[in-house]
Coordinates of C-alpha atoms in Angstrom, one line a residue:
Chain A
M1 CA 25.5 5.7 3.8
S2 CA 21.9 3.9 4.7
I3 CA 19.6 3.7 1.6
K4 CA 15.6 3.4 3.1
E5 CA 12.2 3.6 1.7
M6 CA 11.8 6.8 4.1
T7 CA 8.4 7.5 2.5
G8 CA 5.7 5.5 0.2
P9 CA 4.3 2.7 0.8
L10 CA 7.0 0.7 2.7
A11 CA 7.9 3.7 5.1
Y12 CA 7.3 1.5 8.7
A13 CA 10.3 -0.9 7.2
G14 CA 12.4 2.3 6.5
I15 CA 11.6 4.1 9.6
H16 CA 11.4 1.0 11.4
T17 CA 14.9 -0.3 10.3
T18 CA 16.7 3.1 10.7
K19 CA 16.3 3.2 14.1
G20 CA 17.2 -0.1 14.9
I21 CA 20.7 1.1 12.8
K22 CA 20.8 3.8 14.9
L23 CA 20.7 3.0 18.2
A24 CA 23.2 0.0 16.7
V25 CA 25.0 3.4 16.2
E26 CA 25.0 5.1 19.1
Q27 CA 26.1 1.7 21.0
I28 CA 29.5 1.0 18.3
N29 CA 30.7 4.9 19.1
Q30 CA 29.4 4.8 23.0
Q31 CA 31.6 1.3 23.4
D32 CA 34.9 2.6 20.8
F33 CA 34.0 -0.8 19.5
L34 CA 36.7 0.6 16.8
G35 CA 38.6 2.7 18.8
E36 CA 39.4 6.3 18.3
T37 CA 37.2 6.0 14.4
D38 CA 33.4 7.0 15.3
L39 CA 30.9 5.2 12.8
K40 CA 28.7 7.9 10.4
I41 CA 25.7 7.1 9.1
E42 CA 23.6 9.2 6.8
V43 CA 20.3 8.4 5.4
K44 CA 19.3 8.7 2.0
D45 CA 15.3 8.2 1.4
S46 CA 14.6 6.2 -1.4
G47 CA 10.8 6.5 -1.6
T48 CA 10.7 3.3 -3.3
S49 CA 12.3 4.1 -6.6
A50 CA 14.6 2.0 -7.2
R51 CA 16.0 4.7 -10.0
K52 CA 17.0 6.8 -6.4
A53 CA 18.7 4.2 -5.0
A54 CA 20.9 3.3 -7.7
S55 CA 21.5 6.9 -7.9
F56 CA 22.5 6.8 -4.2
T57 CA 24.6 4.0 -5.1
T58 CA 26.5 5.9 -7.6
Q59 CA 26.9 8.8 -5.5
A60 CA 28.3 6.4 -3.0
I61 CA 30.9 4.9 -5.2
A62 CA 32.2 8.6 -6.4
D63 CA 32.3 9.7 -3.0
E64 CA 35.3 7.5 -0.7
S65 CA 34.0 9.3 2.5
Y66 CA 31.4 6.2 2.2
A67 CA 33.3 3.3 3.2
A68 CA 29.8 1.0 2.8
I69 CA 26.3 1.4 2.2
L70 CA 23.4 -0.5 4.2
G71 CA 20.5 -0.7 1.4
P72 CA 16.9 -0.7 0.2
G73 CA 14.6 -3.5 1.6
T74 CA 12.8 -4.0 -1.6
S75 CA 14.1 -6.4 -3.8
S76 CA 13.6 -4.4 -6.6
Q77 CA 15.9 -1.8 -5.7
A78 CA 18.5 -4.0 -4.4
A79 CA 18.7 -5.6 -8.1
A80 CA 19.3 -2.2 -9.0
M81 CA 21.7 -1.3 -6.7
S82 CA 23.8 -4.6 -7.0
P83 CA 25.4 -4.9 -10.4
I84 CA 26.5 -1.6 -10.0
A85 CA 28.0 -1.9 -6.0
Q86 CA 29.4 -5.2 -7.1
K87 CA 30.9 -3.7 -10.2
S88 CA 32.4 -0.8 -8.0
R89 CA 33.3 -3.4 -5.4
M90 CA 31.1 -1.2 -2.7
P91 CA 30.2 -3.0 -0.1
V92 CA 26.6 -3.8 0.6
I93 CA 24.7 -5.1 3.6
Y94 CA 20.7 -5.3 3.0
T95 CA 17.5 -6.1 5.2
Q96 CA 14.8 -7.6 3.1
A97 CA 15.2 -7.5 -0.2
G98 CA 14.0 -11.5 -0.7
S99 CA 14.1 -12.2 -3.9
E100 CA 17.2 -14.0 -6.2
G101 CA 19.4 -11.5 -8.0
V102 CA 19.7 -9.3 -5.6
L103 CA 22.5 -11.2 -3.8
V104 CA 24.8 -10.9 -7.1
G105 CA 28.8 -11.9 -5.7
D106 CA 31.3 -11.3 -2.4
Y107 CA 30.4 -7.8 -1.9
T108 CA 26.5 -8.3 -0.9
Y109 CA 25.3 -9.5 2.0
R110 CA 22.3 -9.8 3.1
V111 CA 21.3 -9.5 6.7
T112 CA 17.4 -10.9 6.5
P113 CA 17.1 -14.7 6.6
P114 CA 15.4 -15.9 3.1
A115 CA 11.4 -16.5 4.9
S116 CA 11.4 -19.9 3.0
S117 CA 14.7 -20.7 5.5
Y118 CA 12.7 -20.3 8.7
F119 CA 9.0 -21.0 7.0
G120 CA 9.4 -24.6 8.3
V121 CA 8.1 -23.2 11.7
A122 CA 4.4 -22.4 9.6
G123 CA 4.5 -26.2 9.0
D124 CA 5.0 -27.3 12.3
Y125 CA 1.9 -25.2 13.2
L126 CA -0.5 -26.1 10.8
A127 CA 0.1 -30.1 11.3
S128 CA -0.3 -30.1 14.9
K129 CA -3.2 -28.1 14.2
N130 CA -4.1 -31.1 11.7
I131 CA -4.4 -29.1 8.9
R132 CA -4.8 -31.1 5.7
T133 CA -5.6 -28.3 2.7
A134 CA -4.9 -24.8 2.2
A135 CA -5.2 -22.1 -0.1
V136 CA -2.7 -19.5 -1.5
L137 CA -3.3 -15.9 -1.3
Y138 CA -1.0 -13.8 -2.5
N139 CA 0.5 -10.5 -4.1
S140 CA 1.7 -11.5 -7.7
G141 CA 2.9 -8.3 -8.5
I142 CA 5.8 -8.7 -5.1
P143 CA 8.9 -11.0 -6.3
T144 CA 9.2 -11.9 -2.2
L145 CA 5.9 -12.5 -2.0
S146 CA 5.0 -13.7 -5.1
E147 CA 8.1 -16.3 -4.3
L148 CA 6.7 -18.0 -1.1
G149 CA 3.2 -18.4 -2.8
K150 CA 4.4 -20.2 -5.9
K151 CA 7.1 -22.0 -4.7
T152 CA 7.6 -22.2 -0.7
V153 CA 4.2 -23.3 0.6
P154 CA 3.4 -25.7 -2.0
G155 CA 7.5 -27.2 -0.5
L156 CA 5.9 -26.4 2.5
A157 CA 2.7 -28.4 2.0
E158 CA 5.0 -31.2 0.5
E159 CA 7.2 -31.5 3.2
H160 CA 4.0 -31.5 6.8
G161 CA 1.7 -33.4 4.8
F162 CA -1.7 -31.2 3.5
S163 CA -3.0 -29.8 0.3
I164 CA -3.7 -26.5 -1.6
Q165 CA -6.7 -26.3 -2.8
S166 CA -6.2 -23.1 -5.1
S167 CA -3.9 -20.3 -5.3
N168 CA -4.7 -16.7 -5.9
G169 CA -2.4 -13.8 -6.4
V170 CA -3.5 -10.7 -7.3
P171 CA -2.1 -7.7 -8.6
R172 CA 0.2 -5.3 -6.9
D173 CA -2.1 -2.5 -5.6
A174 CA -5.2 -4.6 -4.7
L175 CA -8.2 -3.3 -2.3
D176 CA -10.8 -5.3 -2.9
F177 CA -10.0 -8.8 -1.3
T178 CA -14.2 -10.1 -1.8
A179 CA -14.5 -11.5 -5.2
V180 CA -11.7 -14.1 -4.2
G181 CA -12.4 -14.2 -0.3
S182 CA -15.4 -15.9 -1.2
E183 CA -14.3 -18.1 -3.0
I184 CA -12.4 -19.1 -0.7
A185 CA -14.5 -19.5 1.7
E186 CA -16.7 -21.6 -0.1
A187 CA -14.1 -23.8 -0.2
A188 CA -13.7 -23.5 3.8
P189 CA -9.5 -25.1 3.6
G190 CA -8.3 -25.7 6.7
A191 CA -5.5 -22.7 6.1
V192 CA -5.4 -20.0 4.2
F193 CA -1.6 -18.6 3.4
V194 CA -1.8 -14.6 2.9
L195 CA 1.3 -13.6 1.5
L196 CA 0.9 -10.5 1.2
T197 CA 1.9 -6.0 2.0
G198 CA 1.6 -5.0 5.5
P199 CA -1.8 -2.4 4.4
Q200 CA -3.0 -5.4 2.3
N201 CA -3.2 -7.5 5.2
P202 CA -5.8 -6.1 7.5
R203 CA -8.0 -5.8 4.2
A204 CA -8.0 -9.6 3.6
I205 CA -8.2 -11.0 6.4
S206 CA -11.9 -8.8 7.2
Q207 CA -12.5 -10.1 4.0
L208 CA -12.0 -13.6 4.6
R209 CA -13.7 -13.4 8.0
R210 CA -17.2 -11.2 6.7
N211 CA -17.2 -13.7 3.9
G212 CA -17.8 -16.9 6.5
Y213 CA -13.9 -18.0 6.8
Q214 CA -13.2 -19.7 10.5
G215 CA -9.7 -21.8 9.5
E216 CA -7.1 -20.8 10.3
I217 CA -5.2 -17.6 8.5
V218 CA -1.0 -17.8 8.0
G219 CA 0.2 -14.3 6.8
M220 CA 4.4 -13.1 6.8
L221 CA 6.2 -10.4 8.8
S222 CA 3.9 -7.9 7.1
M223 CA 1.7 -8.9 9.1
G224 CA 3.2 -7.3 11.9
A225 CA 4.5 -4.1 12.5
G226 CA 1.2 -2.4 13.9
N227 CA -0.8 -4.1 10.7
L228 CA -3.4 -5.5 11.9
E229 CA -4.5 -2.8 14.6
T230 CA -7.2 -1.8 12.3
A231 CA -8.4 -4.8 12.0
G232 CA -8.7 -5.7 15.5
E233 CA -11.3 -8.8 17.0
V234 CA -11.6 -9.7 13.4
A235 CA -7.7 -11.0 12.8
A236 CA -7.3 -12.9 16.3
G237 CA -5.4 -16.2 15.4
A238 CA -3.7 -14.7 12.5
V239 CA 0.3 -16.6 12.6
W240 CA 3.0 -15.3 10.8
P241 CA 6.6 -17.0 11.3
G242 CA 9.4 -14.7 11.0
N243 CA 13.0 -14.3 12.3
F244 CA 12.6 -11.9 14.9
S245 CA 10.6 -11.5 18.5
A246 CA 10.1 -9.2 21.0
L247 CA 9.3 -11.8 23.2
S248 CA 11.5 -14.2 22.7
N249 CA 13.7 -14.9 25.6
K250 CA 16.7 -15.6 23.9
P251 CA 20.0 -13.2 25.8
S252 CA 21.2 -11.1 22.9
T253 CA 17.6 -10.4 21.5
K254 CA 16.3 -9.1 25.2
A255 CA 19.2 -7.5 25.1
F256 CA 18.6 -5.4 22.1
I257 CA 14.8 -4.9 23.1
E258 CA 15.6 -3.7 26.4
A259 CA 18.2 -1.4 24.7
Y260 CA 15.6 -0.1 22.6
K261 CA 12.4 0.4 24.3
A262 CA 15.5 2.4 27.0
K263 CA 15.7 5.1 23.7
Y264 CA 12.9 5.0 21.8
G265 CA 10.1 6.1 25.1
G266 CA 9.8 1.9 25.6
E267 CA 8.7 1.8 22.1
I268 CA 8.9 -2.3 21.4
P269 CA 10.8 -3.0 18.3
N270 CA 9.9 -5.4 15.4
N271 CA 11.9 -7.9 13.1
F272 CA 12.5 -4.3 10.6
A273 CA 14.3 -2.7 13.8
A274 CA 16.1 -5.7 14.7
E275 CA 17.2 -6.1 11.2
G276 CA 18.4 -2.5 11.0
Y277 CA 20.3 -3.4 13.9
D278 CA 21.8 -6.4 12.8
A279 CA 22.5 -5.2 9.6
A280 CA 24.9 -2.0 11.5
W281 CA 26.4 -4.0 13.9
F282 CA 28.0 -6.4 11.1
L283 CA 29.0 -3.4 9.5
A284 CA 30.8 -2.4 12.6
R285 CA 32.3 -5.9 13.1
G286 CA 33.7 -6.1 10.0
I287 CA 35.0 -3.0 10.3
E288 CA 36.8 -4.0 13.3
Q289 CA 38.1 -6.9 11.7
A290 CA 39.6 -5.2 8.5
G291 CA 40.7 -2.0 10.9
S292 CA 40.6 -0.3 7.4
S293 CA 38.2 1.8 6.2
S294 CA 39.1 0.6 3.0
R295 CA 36.5 -1.0 0.6
S296 CA 38.1 -3.7 0.3
A297 CA 38.9 -4.9 3.4
I298 CA 35.9 -3.6 4.5
Q299 CA 34.6 -6.7 2.5
D300 CA 37.8 -9.2 3.4
G301 CA 36.5 -8.5 7.4
L302 CA 33.1 -8.9 6.7
A303 CA 33.2 -12.3 4.7
E304 CA 35.6 -12.9 8.1
V305 CA 32.5 -12.4 10.6
A306 CA 30.3 -14.7 8.1
K307 CA 32.5 -16.9 8.6
A308 CA 32.0 -17.0 12.1
G309 CA 28.3 -15.8 12.8
F310 CA 27.6 -13.4 15.6
K311 CA 24.7 -12.7 18.2
G312 CA 23.1 -9.9 17.4
A313 CA 18.8 -9.3 17.8
Q314 CA 17.6 -12.0 15.7
G315 CA 19.5 -14.6 18.1
E316 CA 22.7 -16.7 16.6
L317 CA 23.3 -15.3 13.0
R318 CA 24.6 -17.9 11.0
F319 CA 26.1 -17.8 6.9
Q320 CA 25.3 -19.4 3.9
G321 CA 27.3 -17.3 1.8
N322 CA 26.6 -14.1 1.6
D323 CA 22.9 -14.7 3.5
V324 CA 22.2 -14.6 6.9
R325 CA 20.4 -17.9 8.4
V326 CA 18.8 -17.7 12.4
E327 CA 16.3 -19.7 13.9
G328 CA 12.4 -19.1 13.0
V329 CA 9.7 -17.9 15.2
L330 CA 5.6 -17.8 14.7
A331 CA 4.7 -14.4 16.2
G332 CA 0.3 -13.7 16.3
W333 CA -2.0 -11.5 16.5
N334 CA -4.7 -12.2 19.9
G335 CA -6.9 -9.2 18.5
S336 CA -5.4 -6.6 20.3
K337 CA -1.8 -7.4 20.2
E338 CA 1.4 -9.1 18.8
V339 CA 2.0 -12.6 20.7
L340 CA 4.5 -15.5 21.2
V341 CA 3.0 -18.6 19.3
M342 CA 5.8 -21.1 18.7
P343 CA 9.6 -20.5 20.2
S344 CA 12.1 -21.8 17.9
G345 CA 12.9 -24.8 19.4
S346 CA 9.0 -25.7 21.2
Chain B
M1 CA -21.9 -16.9 -10.6
A2 CA -24.1 -14.4 -9.0
Q3 CA -21.9 -14.2 -5.7
I4 CA -19.1 -12.6 -8.3
L5 CA -21.5 -10.7 -9.9
I6 CA -22.4 -9.1 -6.6
N7 CA -19.3 -8.6 -5.4
A8 CA -18.2 -6.9 -9.0
V9 CA -21.0 -4.3 -8.7
T10 CA -20.2 -3.4 -5.0
L11 CA -16.7 -2.9 -6.6
G12 CA -18.2 -0.6 -9.6
S13 CA -20.4 1.2 -7.1
L14 CA -17.3 2.2 -5.4
Y15 CA -15.6 3.0 -8.6
L16 CA -18.8 5.2 -9.9
L17 CA -18.9 7.3 -6.5
F18 CA -15.1 8.6 -6.7
A19 CA -15.4 8.9 -10.7
L20 CA -19.0 11.2 -10.6
G21 CA -17.7 13.2 -8.8
M22 CA -14.7 13.8 -11.0
S23 CA -16.1 13.1 -14.5
V24 CA -18.9 15.6 -13.6
A25 CA -15.4 18.7 -12.9
W26 CA -14.0 17.7 -15.8
G27 CA -17.0 17.2 -18.5
T28 CA -18.4 20.9 -17.4
I29 CA -15.3 23.0 -16.2
G30 CA -12.5 20.9 -17.7
I31 CA -11.1 20.5 -14.6
L32 CA -9.0 17.1 -15.0
N33 CA -8.8 17.2 -10.8
F34 CA -6.0 14.6 -9.9
A35 CA -6.0 15.4 -6.4
H36 CA -8.9 14.1 -6.4
G37 CA -7.7 10.5 -4.9
S38 CA -5.8 13.1 -2.3
F39 CA -8.7 14.5 -0.9
F40 CA -10.8 10.8 -1.2
M41 CA -8.4 9.3 1.2
F42 CA -7.6 12.4 3.8
A43 CA -11.3 12.5 4.3
A44 CA -11.4 9.5 5.4
L45 CA -7.9 10.0 7.6
S46 CA -10.0 13.0 9.3
A47 CA -13.2 10.8 10.3
H48 CA -11.0 8.5 11.3
F49 CA -9.0 10.7 14.1
I50 CA -11.9 12.2 15.1
V51 CA -13.8 8.5 15.3
Q52 CA -10.8 8.0 17.5
K53 CA -11.9 10.5 20.1
V54 CA -15.8 10.4 19.8
A55 CA -17.8 6.9 18.7
L56 CA -19.9 8.2 15.7
P57 CA -22.5 6.1 13.7
M58 CA -21.7 6.1 9.9
P59 CA -24.0 9.1 8.7
I60 CA -22.3 11.6 10.8
M61 CA -19.0 9.5 9.5
V62 CA -20.1 9.8 6.0
L63 CA -20.7 13.7 6.4
L64 CA -17.6 14.8 8.0
G65 CA -16.4 12.5 5.3
M66 CA -18.1 14.7 2.3
V67 CA -17.4 18.5 4.2
V68 CA -13.4 17.5 4.4
G69 CA -13.7 16.5 0.9
A70 CA -15.8 19.3 0.0
V71 CA -13.4 21.9 1.9
L72 CA -10.0 20.7 0.9
S73 CA -11.8 20.8 -3.3
V74 CA -12.9 24.7 -2.4
L75 CA -9.3 26.0 -0.9
T76 CA -7.4 23.9 -4.2
Q77 CA -9.9 25.4 -6.3
M78 CA -9.4 29.1 -5.0
L79 CA -5.2 27.9 -4.1
V80 CA -4.4 26.3 -7.8
F81 CA -7.0 25.7 -10.4
D82 CA -9.3 29.6 -10.0
P83 CA -5.7 31.5 -10.4
I84 CA -4.0 29.3 -13.1
Q85 CA -7.2 29.3 -15.4
R86 CA -7.6 33.3 -14.7
R87 CA -3.8 34.3 -15.3
S88 CA -3.8 31.3 -18.5
T89 CA -5.1 33.4 -22.1
D90 CA -4.2 29.4 -23.8
H91 CA -6.5 27.3 -22.6
H92 CA -4.5 23.9 -23.5
R93 CA -1.4 25.3 -21.5
A94 CA -4.2 26.2 -18.4
E95 CA -5.0 22.8 -18.4
L96 CA -1.4 21.2 -18.3
Q97 CA -0.8 23.4 -15.2
I98 CA -4.2 22.3 -13.4
L99 CA -2.2 18.5 -13.6
V100 CA 0.9 19.6 -12.6
G101 CA -1.0 21.7 -10.0
G102 CA -3.5 18.9 -8.6
I103 CA -0.2 15.8 -8.8
G104 CA 2.0 18.8 -6.3
I105 CA -1.1 19.0 -3.9
S106 CA -1.6 15.3 -4.0
S107 CA 1.9 14.4 -3.3
I108 CA 1.9 16.9 -0.8
L109 CA -1.6 15.5 0.7
L110 CA 0.0 12.1 0.0
A111 CA 3.3 12.9 2.0
I112 CA 1.5 14.4 5.5
A113 CA -0.4 11.2 5.7
Q114 CA 1.7 9.6 5.5
H115 CA 3.8 11.2 8.1
V116 CA 1.2 11.4 10.2
T117 CA 0.1 7.1 9.8
R118 CA 3.4 6.0 9.7
S119 CA 1.9 4.5 6.2
V120 CA 0.4 2.5 9.1
P121 CA -3.5 1.3 8.0
F122 CA -6.5 3.1 9.2
G123 CA -9.9 2.3 9.8
F124 CA -12.8 3.0 10.9
S125 CA -12.4 0.6 14.5
N126 CA -14.5 3.3 16.6
S127 CA -18.1 3.8 14.8
T128 CA -20.9 2.4 16.6
F129 CA -21.3 0.8 12.9
H130 CA -21.3 -2.7 12.9
I131 CA -21.1 -4.7 9.5
E132 CA -23.6 -7.7 9.2
V133 CA -23.4 -10.4 6.9
Y134 CA -27.0 -11.7 5.7
E135 CA -27.4 -15.0 3.4
L136 CA -29.9 -14.9 1.1
G137 CA -29.8 -18.4 0.0
P138 CA -26.1 -19.0 -1.1
L139 CA -25.2 -15.4 -1.4
Q140 CA -24.2 -13.3 0.8
V141 CA -24.5 -9.9 1.2
S142 CA -23.7 -7.3 3.8
N143 CA -25.4 -4.2 4.9
I144 CA -22.1 -1.9 4.0
Q145 CA -22.8 -3.5 0.4
F146 CA -26.7 -2.4 0.6
V147 CA -25.6 1.3 1.6
I148 CA -22.7 1.6 -0.8
L149 CA -25.2 0.5 -4.4
S150 CA -28.3 2.6 -2.3
V151 CA -25.7 5.7 -2.7
A152 CA -24.4 4.9 -5.5
V153 CA -27.9 4.8 -6.9
G154 CA -28.9 7.3 -5.4
M155 CA -25.8 10.2 -6.2
S156 CA -26.0 8.5 -9.8
A157 CA -29.2 9.7 -10.1
L158 CA -29.4 13.2 -7.9
T159 CA -26.8 13.8 -10.1
A160 CA -27.7 12.9 -13.8
W161 CA -31.3 15.1 -13.0
W162 CA -29.1 18.0 -11.5
L163 CA -27.4 18.1 -15.5
R164 CA -30.1 17.4 -16.7
S165 CA -32.9 19.7 -14.9
A166 CA -31.7 22.1 -12.5
R167 CA -30.9 26.1 -13.5
A168 CA -27.2 25.6 -12.3
G169 CA -26.8 22.1 -13.9
L170 CA -27.4 23.3 -17.2
A171 CA -25.4 26.3 -17.1
L172 CA -22.5 24.4 -16.1
R173 CA -23.7 21.8 -19.7
A174 CA -23.6 25.3 -20.8
I175 CA -20.0 26.1 -20.3
G176 CA -18.4 22.2 -20.4
V177 CA -19.9 23.0 -24.2
D178 CA -18.6 26.5 -25.1
S179 CA -17.6 27.9 -22.0
E180 CA -17.3 31.6 -23.4
V181 CA -20.6 31.5 -24.9
A182 CA -22.5 30.3 -21.8
T183 CA -20.4 33.7 -20.3
L184 CA -21.9 36.1 -22.6
M185 CA -25.0 34.8 -22.1
G186 CA -24.9 35.3 -18.3
V187 CA -23.5 31.9 -16.4
D188 CA -21.2 32.6 -13.5
R189 CA -18.8 30.8 -14.6
R190 CA -16.4 31.6 -11.7
R191 CA -18.9 31.0 -9.1
L192 CA -20.5 27.9 -10.9
A193 CA -16.9 26.3 -11.1
F194 CA -16.4 26.7 -7.3
G195 CA -19.5 25.0 -6.7
T196 CA -19.0 22.4 -8.5
M197 CA -15.7 21.7 -6.9
A198 CA -17.1 22.3 -3.5
V199 CA -19.8 18.8 -5.3
S200 CA -16.7 16.6 -7.0
G201 CA -14.7 17.2 -3.4
G202 CA -17.6 15.7 -1.4
L203 CA -18.9 12.9 -3.6
A204 CA -15.2 12.0 -2.9
G205 CA -15.1 12.3 1.3
M206 CA -18.3 10.3 0.7
A207 CA -16.6 7.8 -1.5
G208 CA -13.7 7.2 1.0
I209 CA -15.7 6.8 4.0
L210 CA -18.3 4.3 2.4
L211 CA -15.1 2.9 1.1
T212 CA -13.0 2.1 4.2
Y213 CA -15.9 0.9 5.8
Y214 CA -16.8 -1.6 3.1
L215 CA -12.1 -2.8 3.3
G216 CA -12.1 -2.4 6.8
S217 CA -9.3 -0.5 6.2
I218 CA -7.5 1.7 3.9
A219 CA -3.5 3.3 3.4
A220 CA -2.3 6.9 2.5
E221 CA -1.8 5.3 -0.8
T222 CA -5.4 3.6 -1.5
G223 CA -6.4 7.1 -2.9
D224 CA -3.3 7.1 -6.2
S225 CA -5.1 3.2 -6.5
F226 CA -8.3 4.4 -6.9
L227 CA -7.4 8.1 -9.2
I228 CA -6.1 5.3 -12.3
K229 CA -9.3 3.5 -11.9
A230 CA -11.7 6.3 -11.8
F231 CA -9.5 7.5 -14.9
A232 CA -9.9 5.2 -16.9
A233 CA -13.3 4.0 -16.4
I234 CA -14.7 8.8 -17.3
I235 CA -12.5 8.2 -20.6
L236 CA -14.3 4.5 -20.8
G237 CA -17.3 5.8 -21.0
G238 CA -17.0 9.3 -22.3
I239 CA -15.6 12.3 -20.6
G240 CA -19.5 14.6 -18.8
S241 CA -21.1 11.6 -19.5
V242 CA -23.0 10.3 -16.0
T243 CA -24.4 7.2 -18.0
G244 CA -21.0 6.4 -19.8
V245 CA -19.5 7.3 -16.0
I246 CA -21.9 4.2 -14.5
T247 CA -20.7 2.1 -17.4
G248 CA -17.9 2.3 -17.4
A249 CA -17.1 1.8 -13.1
M250 CA -19.3 -1.3 -13.8
V251 CA -17.2 -2.5 -16.9
L252 CA -13.6 -1.9 -15.9
A253 CA -15.3 -3.6 -12.0
L254 CA -17.0 -6.8 -13.6
A255 CA -13.5 -7.5 -16.1
E256 CA -11.2 -7.3 -13.8
T257 CA -13.5 -9.2 -11.0
I258 CA -13.5 -11.7 -13.8
V259 CA -10.1 -11.9 -14.8
L260 CA -9.3 -12.0 -11.2
T261 CA -11.9 -14.9 -10.1
Q262 CA -11.8 -17.1 -13.0
M263 CA -7.5 -15.9 -13.8
S264 CA -5.4 -15.4 -12.0
G265 CA -4.7 -11.5 -10.4
M266 CA -1.6 -10.3 -12.4
W267 CA -3.4 -10.0 -15.7
A268 CA -6.3 -8.3 -14.0
S269 CA -5.1 -5.0 -14.6
A270 CA -4.0 -6.4 -17.7
V271 CA -7.2 -7.2 -19.1
A272 CA -9.5 -4.6 -18.3
F273 CA -7.9 -1.8 -19.8
G274 CA -6.8 -4.0 -23.0
L275 CA -10.4 -3.7 -22.9
I276 CA -10.9 -0.2 -22.7
F277 CA -8.2 -0.3 -24.9
V278 CA -9.7 -1.6 -28.3
V279 CA -13.7 0.1 -26.8
L280 CA -11.4 3.0 -27.8
L281 CA -10.3 2.2 -30.9
L282 CA -13.4 1.0 -32.0
R283 CA -14.9 4.8 -29.8
P284 CA -12.6 7.3 -29.1
R285 CA -15.0 9.4 -27.3
G286 CA -15.6 6.3 -25.3
L287 CA -19.2 4.4 -25.1
F288 CA -21.4 7.4 -24.0
G289 CA -19.1 10.4 -25.1
R290 CA -20.5 13.6 -26.7
K291 CA -19.0 14.0 -30.6
E292 CA -18.0 17.6 -30.8
V293 CA -18.7 20.0 -33.5
R294 CA -16.5 22.4 -34.3
R295 CA -17.3 25.8 -36.5
T296 CA -14.6 27.6 -38.4

């Protein structure tokens, strides 16, 4: 069972993750990767409701035909599901869901690396631009974004030698960033970390620029997936660290991109699709390793695959415990399209 | 501080434009329309699709938004609210059914918008209107802020005048006081209800267009966020009072902006709504709510 947010404010993530999963499942079955057994994924739309996600988990646990769960992208949903799944020994592989309380035991895995593990690439970028001061604007209602704003960025500042001038949390559903934007613009820091949801990003950037802010803008993955298109030229120069870029030269990433484009009429995949693809392949490898469809055997199989790591859409995937790590890349917006600003290792 | 005030008044004006139509419909014909936020969003979405094909100036975009909002509102009145009001014999039950009906219409429009936009934000980047920022000493004011403030003042004055002096407005206020007696006096309640819903939807559409210009982009869910604010502004000011909704919108925007800039964003809604709660404890009908007279 794949529990994803196919509708609601985060549907852009759920839809793309599901596309990646479907591509992987098609490849797994075409290659007879699991021998005579076909992998089948049933998608359940949780909206962004933790209650629905928990309810689908209970349903999957009760029905023996479900061998594992591919979990949703928000931490609130994942945190509601994990204790239930762990207690009932149901393997769950999450994408996104980056906050604490999601990985609660050996049955819960995550194939999206925590942003803090690859955010260093943003520090390198700011150091290359000789940035000495920064401001932080974060969504205080979303745990992942709040954690980035309160912990990761201050840690980055300490490590890369710049100071945080101001740190402003905004409500989860904030619409207007004019007031806080004008305060930041007046202080004129060298960089602003904009850590907001997809739809909030173009608004915040537009209003910062309109207020006269001319420095660097560093965001996070929610700036991708077409979310800066409406801001257009105004958002040119915004960059964000990520775990995936469609412009990467890594062979396993390129192979994924070609297959994705072939399946979806030339559409270029984003990070959500890459993570969905890796989650499905991780599950298939776990099943193949287990040689059985029993949930406990699959858990053992996943643990073995995690120990060895594997190459996927995000490049070389290595695990720290049940949590994946990949090399970070820095993507950016040039006013009309997404570009690769700093390939890993450059 | 002056810059904070300018930004707060702009936000308050947007709350006001959104809430004005909702307040008129609720205070006169008794329809608390929870689909108002969806009309607001759908008007902007329709204008977004049109402006992608042909570059249009802002006045035409506003007009488009008003037409889409008015059409959606009249259709909702025709297909949902009017049948509920005609069939129900219990006024209280009809109010609850209207609430649920509004939520249903809102959910349908939201689902359509989420499907066609894939929840990616949309805006009017192809419009011929471009935002310019003017420096007035240490202050910054944009042309869209001037437009929003002017339209909010103009529409509030027009609505207040219409309700106080125009024949149809007086008839509407009579319905708001006692719909049965107003009907006995020859007021065509049904016709006026359609007219009021058209005006209310038109105001929602206008607010949707102006907000999208101001913010740069909105998402399918933006209307829902505004609905809660408008609801709070109307309750704070007093149902059916234009002065009340102006005051409610401004107090809410000012409280939110001050908390956001002086404290932390996570407290913005808590402080703003806490303030409303305190006011309502002292004045249960809101700041400018009318007293109800019940005869036995």
